[in-house]
């Protein structure tokens, strides 16, 4: 069974329908890249998965459990939303690190706050905090920033900030990690370090959805490609299918344009 | 020389009263201002609109008028009378007189209105991305506010807040319009009773020194929060 199943997601802002029925599924350990021109609804789709937007129609299931159903008449409580959205992690284009916390504290803040919701004895709590900190160091090693643990975000380059943001998202062990153009806000010479972290994640079997304009990267890191146009999935397939023999004329013209600008 | 010491000692008494008015105004107006700022940002119109109107009135009319209104109107309209402290401790009862309490209420709500606008500006200047980052990390609304947003807001509002707070210490002199005993009240006594003008300037020096200390304090706070940029 697929880890993630998205069915008929529709989302409108006012009168304009931005997502017009999105269906796809994703297996555990696979990487899905979403490409498409500006305004096609890629960000909106990721935001729906992370409960930052509420779809008007459709369902989202993880591991066979429906975590979102627009039909469901009862409105989800804030607590339910918080629990369900933790199946997903999201790395933003603009990093959105917390400026007043050090790199290490950015990573440990949310996991530590989650401890407040469990009833723990003092010793248990201390033990859990130690685990969280240890895990954070582990993640810092993964993104190659152990020596920056005590720095503040303003003291880091964009590429380093984005790597911290990735570690921060991983600290909550999401089932599926989403990236919204993780390198678009970076200088070209800094994109490499971030992409290589994502590549490493792939080899450790993380399930990921990546919205990107880096066609070369998408081709090499992905198991599956979705090309979106005007709020629908125009074409879907393996990287070879989509990049080498696109069926849709829209895909073809998008790809030729993005190769030109490359 | 003896006269000068006498003047200083009595002005100090007046200053202490002004200081109480200052501190107590802050104690009440800061939290009240925060609550009012949440109301003015609320999506719930029955909460937002009345509070916006109140802020408009409080900022749109002279503070002196508000002090008069708050002191005299409840009695004139036969609503209630301002309570007289009666602890038996004479210093306490005379310092926190009926007039003092009415003035304190006027200051607290007037300054809360100004603070609420500063808080609102500060809170709204924090980027949506900070809230969303907290949300996708599973934080609650209050965790996001207290653990992420608040310190960034504090950093941004220190300059406008220090302005407002410096204005407040000087505004305490308006309390003498309803004969609350404070620094300028005392200095004017020297003028009317003893025919001395210069104690007024000494009183000015009291304000000046106090504002100097506040300025140092605010600079220190700004430096303290200099370690991050947002
Ligand atoms: N909160 C919103 N309110 C109104 N319209 C919105 C909102 N968010 C997105 N839209 C609109 O939805 C459409 C899709 O936006 P979206 O950000 O999902 O596109 P995208 O594929 O991510 O584009 P890009 O490649 O530029 O990031 C756009 O036309 C946008 O103007
Ligand atoms: Mg986008």
mmCIF file of N, CA and C and ligand atoms in Angstrom, chain A residues 37-44 93 180-181 211 213, ligand 2:
data_model
loop_
_atom_site.group_PDB
_atom_site.id
_atom_site.type_symbol
_atom_site.label_atom_id
_atom_site.label_comp_id
_atom_site.label_asym_id
_atom_site.label_seq_id
_atom_site.Cartn_x
_atom_site.Cartn_y
_atom_site.Cartn_z
ATOM 1 N N UNK A 37 5.085 25.438 -14.268
ATOM 2 C CA UNK A 37 5.392 26.860 -14.361
ATOM 3 C C UNK A 37 4.799 27.613 -13.185
ATOM 4 N N UNK A 38 5.216 28.842 -13.044
ATOM 5 C CA UNK A 38 4.796 29.688 -11.942
ATOM 6 C C UNK A 38 3.274 29.847 -11.940
ATOM 7 N N UNK A 39 2.675 29.682 -10.759
ATOM 8 C CA UNK A 39 1.233 29.852 -10.658
ATOM 9 C C UNK A 39 0.441 28.591 -10.933
ATOM 10 N N UNK A 40 1.128 27.471 -11.172
ATOM 11 C CA UNK A 40 0.402 26.249 -11.506
ATOM 12 C C UNK A 40 -0.184 25.574 -10.271
ATOM 13 N N UNK A 41 0.187 26.030 -9.080
ATOM 14 C CA UNK A 41 -0.435 25.493 -7.865
ATOM 15 C C UNK A 41 0.449 24.575 -7.040
ATOM 16 N N UNK A 42 1.754 24.555 -7.329
ATOM 17 C CA UNK A 42 2.663 23.633 -6.634
ATOM 18 C C UNK A 42 2.746 23.953 -5.143
ATOM 19 N N UNK A 43 2.970 25.225 -4.839
ATOM 20 C CA UNK A 43 3.065 25.625 -3.434
ATOM 21 C C UNK A 43 1.749 25.361 -2.720
ATOM 22 N N UNK A 44 0.653 25.690 -3.370
ATOM 23 C CA UNK A 44 -0.657 25.472 -2.756
ATOM 24 C C UNK A 44 -0.854 23.996 -2.414
ATOM 25 N N UNK A 93 10.857 27.905 1.134
ATOM 26 C CA UNK A 93 11.769 28.620 0.239
ATOM 27 C C UNK A 93 12.616 29.633 1.032
ATOM 28 N N UNK A 180 9.624 23.165 -0.615
ATOM 29 C CA UNK A 180 9.080 24.109 -1.585
ATOM 30 C C UNK A 180 10.208 24.961 -2.148
ATOM 31 N N UNK A 181 10.655 24.613 -3.316
ATOM 32 C CA UNK A 181 11.773 25.309 -3.958
ATOM 33 C C UNK A 181 12.873 25.641 -2.957
ATOM 34 N N UNK A 211 9.246 20.317 -4.610
ATOM 35 C CA UNK A 211 8.865 21.255 -5.662
ATOM 36 C C UNK A 211 10.142 21.974 -6.064
ATOM 37 N N UNK A 213 12.641 23.961 -9.389
ATOM 38 C CA UNK A 213 12.887 24.412 -10.754
ATOM 39 C C UNK A 213 14.235 23.885 -11.257
HETATM 40 MG MG1 LIG C 2 5.552 28.219 -5.267
#
